């Protein structure tokens, strides 16, 4: 631990310049600020995403019902297939609807579809695993974006301190060159 402490600039080394200590101090402050901002931002963003996902789950589970349907028409599009299906509603009436699919479908096939007020679709209501996945992805993305901002700020700071350090180094060499060595 002592070696790590010294390598980070937290020691009383006489060869370490004041500007080095300033750089490490400001870098440490940026690290702590970045961790604080990233954690708060990730909690807020992931909380909002999770709540939205749960609302969508509940809404879709209440609105869409699974039913077995028969394919009555298939029309080819450039990348997907338009499928028209027919099914019997719970009240006994015959219904038809269309949806786009990537899967192969032929007339007469029996498929499971989800029926709701917005129409027919082949994918089921949103599962909770997707909500968890989206929440995790947004939390990680928020932390990465925040870390990137603070890392870039540190890189700009480091570049400025390096310029100052090089100017001082050149001035020290110029001052050393003016001294006469010898008799």
JSON list of C-alpha atoms in Angstrom, two decimals, residues 34-165:
[
{"chain": "A", "resi": 34, "resn": "UNK", "atom": "CA", "xyz": [-16.96, 11.55, -10.93]},
{"chain": "A", "resi": 35, "resn": "UNK", "atom": "CA", "xyz": [-17.81, 8.59, -8.70]},
{"chain": "A", "resi": 36, "resn": "UNK", "atom": "CA", "xyz": [-20.41, 10.63, -6.82]},
{"chain": "A", "resi": 37, "resn": "UNK", "atom": "CA", "xyz": [-22.01, 12.10, -9.95]},
{"chain": "A", "resi": 38, "resn": "UNK", "atom": "CA", "xyz": [-21.96, 8.75, -11.79]},
{"chain": "A", "resi": 39, "resn": "UNK", "atom": "CA", "xyz": [-23.60, 6.88, -8.94]},
{"chain": "A", "resi": 40, "resn": "UNK", "atom": "CA", "xyz": [-26.34, 9.48, -8.46]},
{"chain": "A", "resi": 41, "resn": "UNK", "atom": "CA", "xyz": [-26.99, 9.74, -12.21]},
{"chain": "A", "resi": 42, "resn": "UNK", "atom": "CA", "xyz": [-27.04, 5.95, -12.63]},
{"chain": "A", "resi": 43, "resn": "UNK", "atom": "CA", "xyz": [-29.53, 5.52, -9.79]},
{"chain": "A", "resi": 44, "resn": "UNK", "atom": "CA", "xyz": [-31.84, 8.21, -11.17]},
{"chain": "A", "resi": 45, "resn": "UNK", "atom": "CA", "xyz": [-31.69, 7.05, -14.78]},
{"chain": "A", "resi": 46, "resn": "UNK", "atom": "CA", "xyz": [-32.02, 3.36, -13.97]},
{"chain": "A", "resi": 47, "resn": "UNK", "atom": "CA", "xyz": [-34.91, 4.09, -11.59]},
{"chain": "A", "resi": 48, "resn": "UNK", "atom": "CA", "xyz": [-36.79, 5.94, -14.32]},
{"chain": "A", "resi": 49, "resn": "UNK", "atom": "CA", "xyz": [-36.08, 3.20, -16.88]},
{"chain": "A", "resi": 50, "resn": "UNK", "atom": "CA", "xyz": [-37.18, 0.47, -14.46]},
{"chain": "A", "resi": 51, "resn": "UNK", "atom": "CA", "xyz": [-40.43, 2.25, -13.58]},
{"chain": "A", "resi": 52, "resn": "UNK", "atom": "CA", "xyz": [-41.21, 2.82, -17.25]},
{"chain": "A", "resi": 53, "resn": "UNK", "atom": "CA", "xyz": [-40.48, -0.83, -18.05]},
{"chain": "A", "resi": 54, "resn": "UNK", "atom": "CA", "xyz": [-42.70, -2.11, -15.24]},
{"chain": "A", "resi": 55, "resn": "UNK", "atom": "CA", "xyz": [-45.54, 0.18, -16.38]},
{"chain": "A", "resi": 56, "resn": "UNK", "atom": "CA", "xyz": [-45.15, -1.14, -19.93]},
{"chain": "A", "resi": 57, "resn": "UNK", "atom": "CA", "xyz": [-45.11, -4.75, -18.66]},
{"chain": "A", "resi": 58, "resn": "UNK", "atom": "CA", "xyz": [-48.32, -4.24, -16.70]},
{"chain": "A", "resi": 59, "resn": "UNK", "atom": "CA", "xyz": [-50.04, -2.39, -19.54]},
{"chain": "A", "resi": 60, "resn": "UNK", "atom": "CA", "xyz": [-49.16, -4.98, -22.18]},
{"chain": "A", "resi": 61, "resn": "UNK", "atom": "CA", "xyz": [-50.06, -7.89, -19.88]},
{"chain": "A", "resi": 62, "resn": "UNK", "atom": "CA", "xyz": [-53.49, -6.32, -19.29]},
{"chain": "A", "resi": 63, "resn": "UNK", "atom": "CA", "xyz": [-54.16, -5.36, -22.92]},
{"chain": "A", "resi": 64, "resn": "UNK", "atom": "CA", "xyz": [-52.76, -8.18, -25.07]},
{"chain": "A", "resi": 65, "resn": "UNK", "atom": "CA", "xyz": [-54.21, -11.70, -25.08]},
{"chain": "A", "resi": 66, "resn": "UNK", "atom": "CA", "xyz": [-52.64, -14.78, -26.63]},
{"chain": "A", "resi": 67, "resn": "UNK", "atom": "CA", "xyz": [-54.69, -16.59, -29.26]},
{"chain": "A", "resi": 68, "resn": "UNK", "atom": "CA", "xyz": [-54.15, -19.23, -31.91]},
{"chain": "A", "resi": 69, "resn": "UNK", "atom": "CA", "xyz": [-54.69, -17.99, -35.45]},
{"chain": "A", "resi": 70, "resn": "UNK", "atom": "CA", "xyz": [-54.54, -19.34, -38.96]},
{"chain": "A", "resi": 71, "resn": "UNK", "atom": "CA", "xyz": [-52.52, -17.67, -41.70]},
{"chain": "A", "resi": 72, "resn": "UNK", "atom": "CA", "xyz": [-54.87, -16.69, -44.54]},
{"chain": "A", "resi": 73, "resn": "UNK", "atom": "CA", "xyz": [-52.58, -14.51, -46.66]},
{"chain": "A", "resi": 74, "resn": "UNK", "atom": "CA", "xyz": [-48.83, -13.85, -47.02]},
{"chain": "A", "resi": 75, "resn": "UNK", "atom": "CA", "xyz": [-47.47, -10.92, -48.99]},
{"chain": "A", "resi": 76, "resn": "UNK", "atom": "CA", "xyz": [-43.75, -10.60, -49.50]},
{"chain": "A", "resi": 77, "resn": "UNK", "atom": "CA", "xyz": [-42.04, -7.32, -48.73]},
{"chain": "A", "resi": 78, "resn": "UNK", "atom": "CA", "xyz": [-38.40, -6.43, -49.33]},
{"chain": "A", "resi": 79, "resn": "UNK", "atom": "CA", "xyz": [-37.10, -7.57, -45.93]},
{"chain": "A", "resi": 80, "resn": "UNK", "atom": "CA", "xyz": [-40.11, -8.91, -44.05]},
{"chain": "A", "resi": 81, "resn": "UNK", "atom": "CA", "xyz": [-43.32, -10.75, -44.76]},
{"chain": "A", "resi": 82, "resn": "UNK", "atom": "CA", "xyz": [-46.74, -9.27, -44.27]},
{"chain": "A", "resi": 83, "resn": "UNK", "atom": "CA", "xyz": [-48.97, -11.93, -42.74]},
{"chain": "A", "resi": 84, "resn": "UNK", "atom": "CA", "xyz": [-52.75, -11.77, -42.48]},
{"chain": "A", "resi": 85, "resn": "UNK", "atom": "CA", "xyz": [-54.25, -14.08, -39.89]},
{"chain": "A", "resi": 86, "resn": "UNK", "atom": "CA", "xyz": [-57.76, -15.10, -38.89]},
{"chain": "A", "resi": 87, "resn": "UNK", "atom": "CA", "xyz": [-58.94, -16.20, -35.44]},
{"chain": "A", "resi": 88, "resn": "UNK", "atom": "CA", "xyz": [-62.07, -16.66, -33.37]},
{"chain": "A", "resi": 89, "resn": "UNK", "atom": "CA", "xyz": [-62.55, -14.04, -30.64]},
{"chain": "A", "resi": 90, "resn": "UNK", "atom": "CA", "xyz": [-63.75, -15.08, -27.14]},
{"chain": "A", "resi": 91, "resn": "UNK", "atom": "CA", "xyz": [-67.25, -13.84, -28.00]},
{"chain": "A", "resi": 92, "resn": "UNK", "atom": "CA", "xyz": [-67.37, -16.23, -31.01]},
{"chain": "A", "resi": 93, "resn": "UNK", "atom": "CA", "xyz": [-66.89, -13.68, -33.79]},
{"chain": "A", "resi": 94, "resn": "UNK", "atom": "CA", "xyz": [-64.35, -14.20, -36.54]},
{"chain": "A", "resi": 95, "resn": "UNK", "atom": "CA", "xyz": [-61.56, -11.59, -36.69]},
{"chain": "A", "resi": 96, "resn": "UNK", "atom": "CA", "xyz": [-58.67, -10.89, -39.02]},
{"chain": "A", "resi": 97, "resn": "UNK", "atom": "CA", "xyz": [-55.52, -8.84, -38.61]},
{"chain": "A", "resi": 98, "resn": "UNK", "atom": "CA", "xyz": [-52.12, -8.29, -40.18]},
{"chain": "A", "resi": 99, "resn": "UNK", "atom": "CA", "xyz": [-48.58, -8.02, -38.90]},
{"chain": "A", "resi": 100, "resn": "UNK", "atom": "CA", "xyz": [-45.01, -8.00, -40.20]},
{"chain": "A", "resi": 101, "resn": "UNK", "atom": "CA", "xyz": [-42.70, -10.92, -39.44]},
{"chain": "A", "resi": 102, "resn": "UNK", "atom": "CA", "xyz": [-39.21, -12.20, -40.14]},
{"chain": "A", "resi": 103, "resn": "UNK", "atom": "CA", "xyz": [-40.27, -15.80, -39.73]},
{"chain": "A", "resi": 104, "resn": "UNK", "atom": "CA", "xyz": [-41.36, -17.90, -42.62]},
{"chain": "A", "resi": 105, "resn": "UNK", "atom": "CA", "xyz": [-45.15, -18.31, -42.83]},
{"chain": "A", "resi": 106, "resn": "UNK", "atom": "CA", "xyz": [-47.34, -20.10, -45.32]},
{"chain": "A", "resi": 107, "resn": "UNK", "atom": "CA", "xyz": [-51.07, -19.99, -45.91]},
{"chain": "A", "resi": 108, "resn": "UNK", "atom": "CA", "xyz": [-52.78, -22.49, -43.60]},
{"chain": "A", "resi": 109, "resn": "UNK", "atom": "CA", "xyz": [-50.12, -22.41, -40.86]},
{"chain": "A", "resi": 110, "resn": "UNK", "atom": "CA", "xyz": [-51.31, -22.16, -37.26]},
{"chain": "A", "resi": 111, "resn": "UNK", "atom": "CA", "xyz": [-49.48, -19.46, -35.33]},
{"chain": "A", "resi": 112, "resn": "UNK", "atom": "CA", "xyz": [-49.71, -17.99, -31.85]},
{"chain": "A", "resi": 113, "resn": "UNK", "atom": "CA", "xyz": [-50.38, -14.25, -31.95]},
{"chain": "A", "resi": 114, "resn": "UNK", "atom": "CA", "xyz": [-51.08, -11.54, -29.38]},
{"chain": "A", "resi": 115, "resn": "UNK", "atom": "CA", "xyz": [-54.25, -9.56, -29.92]},
{"chain": "A", "resi": 116, "resn": "UNK", "atom": "CA", "xyz": [-54.96, -6.16, -28.43]},
{"chain": "A", "resi": 117, "resn": "UNK", "atom": "CA", "xyz": [-56.69, -2.88, -29.20]},
{"chain": "A", "resi": 118, "resn": "UNK", "atom": "CA", "xyz": [-53.73, -1.79, -31.35]},
{"chain": "A", "resi": 119, "resn": "UNK", "atom": "CA", "xyz": [-54.02, -4.89, -33.54]},
{"chain": "A", "resi": 120, "resn": "UNK", "atom": "CA", "xyz": [-52.16, -8.17, -33.89]},
{"chain": "A", "resi": 121, "resn": "UNK", "atom": "CA", "xyz": [-48.51, -8.88, -33.23]},
{"chain": "A", "resi": 122, "resn": "UNK", "atom": "CA", "xyz": [-46.36, -11.96, -32.97]},
{"chain": "A", "resi": 123, "resn": "UNK", "atom": "CA", "xyz": [-44.20, -10.99, -29.99]},
{"chain": "A", "resi": 124, "resn": "UNK", "atom": "CA", "xyz": [-45.59, -11.50, -26.47]},
{"chain": "A", "resi": 125, "resn": "UNK", "atom": "CA", "xyz": [-45.98, -8.75, -23.89]},
{"chain": "A", "resi": 126, "resn": "UNK", "atom": "CA", "xyz": [-42.77, -7.32, -22.47]},
{"chain": "A", "resi": 127, "resn": "UNK", "atom": "CA", "xyz": [-41.09, -9.77, -20.08]},
{"chain": "A", "resi": 128, "resn": "UNK", "atom": "CA", "xyz": [-39.57, -8.62, -16.79]},
{"chain": "A", "resi": 129, "resn": "UNK", "atom": "CA", "xyz": [-36.13, -9.87, -17.90]},
{"chain": "A", "resi": 130, "resn": "UNK", "atom": "CA", "xyz": [-36.14, -7.24, -20.65]},
{"chain": "A", "resi": 131, "resn": "UNK", "atom": "CA", "xyz": [-36.90, -4.53, -18.10]},
{"chain": "A", "resi": 132, "resn": "UNK", "atom": "CA", "xyz": [-33.99, -5.71, -15.95]},
{"chain": "A", "resi": 133, "resn": "UNK", "atom": "CA", "xyz": [-31.71, -5.85, -18.99]},
{"chain": "A", "resi": 134, "resn": "UNK", "atom": "CA", "xyz": [-32.69, -2.36, -20.14]},
{"chain": "A", "resi": 135, "resn": "UNK", "atom": "CA", "xyz": [-32.22, -0.98, -16.63]},
{"chain": "A", "resi": 136, "resn": "UNK", "atom": "CA", "xyz": [-28.77, -2.53, -16.35]},
{"chain": "A", "resi": 137, "resn": "UNK", "atom": "CA", "xyz": [-27.72, -1.32, -19.81]},
{"chain": "A", "resi": 138, "resn": "UNK", "atom": "CA", "xyz": [-28.83, 2.24, -19.10]},
{"chain": "A", "resi": 139, "resn": "UNK", "atom": "CA", "xyz": [-27.11, 2.25, -15.70]},
{"chain": "A", "resi": 140, "resn": "UNK", "atom": "CA", "xyz": [-23.84, 1.03, -17.23]},
{"chain": "A", "resi": 141, "resn": "UNK", "atom": "CA", "xyz": [-24.16, 3.51, -20.08]},
{"chain": "A", "resi": 142, "resn": "UNK", "atom": "CA", "xyz": [-24.77, 6.37, -17.66]},
{"chain": "A", "resi": 143, "resn": "UNK", "atom": "CA", "xyz": [-21.71, 5.46, -15.60]},
{"chain": "A", "resi": 144, "resn": "UNK", "atom": "CA", "xyz": [-19.61, 5.14, -18.76]},
{"chain": "A", "resi": 145, "resn": "UNK", "atom": "CA", "xyz": [-20.78, 8.49, -20.13]},
{"chain": "A", "resi": 146, "resn": "UNK", "atom": "CA", "xyz": [-20.16, 10.24, -16.82]},
{"chain": "A", "resi": 147, "resn": "UNK", "atom": "CA", "xyz": [-16.74, 8.61, -16.45]},
{"chain": "A", "resi": 148, "resn": "UNK", "atom": "CA", "xyz": [-15.86, 9.71, -19.97]},
{"chain": "A", "resi": 149, "resn": "UNK", "atom": "CA", "xyz": [-16.67, 13.33, -19.16]},
{"chain": "A", "resi": 150, "resn": "UNK", "atom": "CA", "xyz": [-14.55, 13.33, -16.01]},
{"chain": "A", "resi": 151, "resn": "UNK", "atom": "CA", "xyz": [-11.72, 11.42, -17.73]},
{"chain": "A", "resi": 152, "resn": "UNK", "atom": "CA", "xyz": [-11.65, 13.99, -20.55]},
{"chain": "A", "resi": 153, "resn": "UNK", "atom": "CA", "xyz": [-11.58, 16.79, -17.97]},
{"chain": "A", "resi": 154, "resn": "UNK", "atom": "CA", "xyz": [-8.59, 15.12, -16.30]},
{"chain": "A", "resi": 155, "resn": "UNK", "atom": "CA", "xyz": [-6.83, 14.70, -19.65]},
{"chain": "A", "resi": 156, "resn": "UNK", "atom": "CA", "xyz": [-7.26, 18.41, -20.40]},
{"chain": "A", "resi": 157, "resn": "UNK", "atom": "CA", "xyz": [-5.96, 19.23, -16.93]},
{"chain": "A", "resi": 158, "resn": "UNK", "atom": "CA", "xyz": [-3.01, 16.90, -17.41]},
{"chain": "A", "resi": 159, "resn": "UNK", "atom": "CA", "xyz": [-2.18, 18.41, -20.79]},
{"chain": "A", "resi": 160, "resn": "UNK", "atom": "CA", "xyz": [-2.19, 21.92, -19.28]},
{"chain": "A", "resi": 161, "resn": "UNK", "atom": "CA", "xyz": [0.00, 20.84, -16.35]},
{"chain": "A", "resi": 162, "resn": "UNK", "atom": "CA", "xyz": [2.40, 19.12, -18.76]},
{"chain": "A", "resi": 163, "resn": "UNK", "atom": "CA", "xyz": [2.74, 22.37, -20.72]},
{"chain": "A", "resi": 164, "resn": "UNK", "atom": "CA", "xyz": [3.53, 24.25, -17.51]},
{"chain": "A", "resi": 165, "resn": "UNK", "atom": "CA", "xyz": [5.95, 21.51, -16.45]}
]
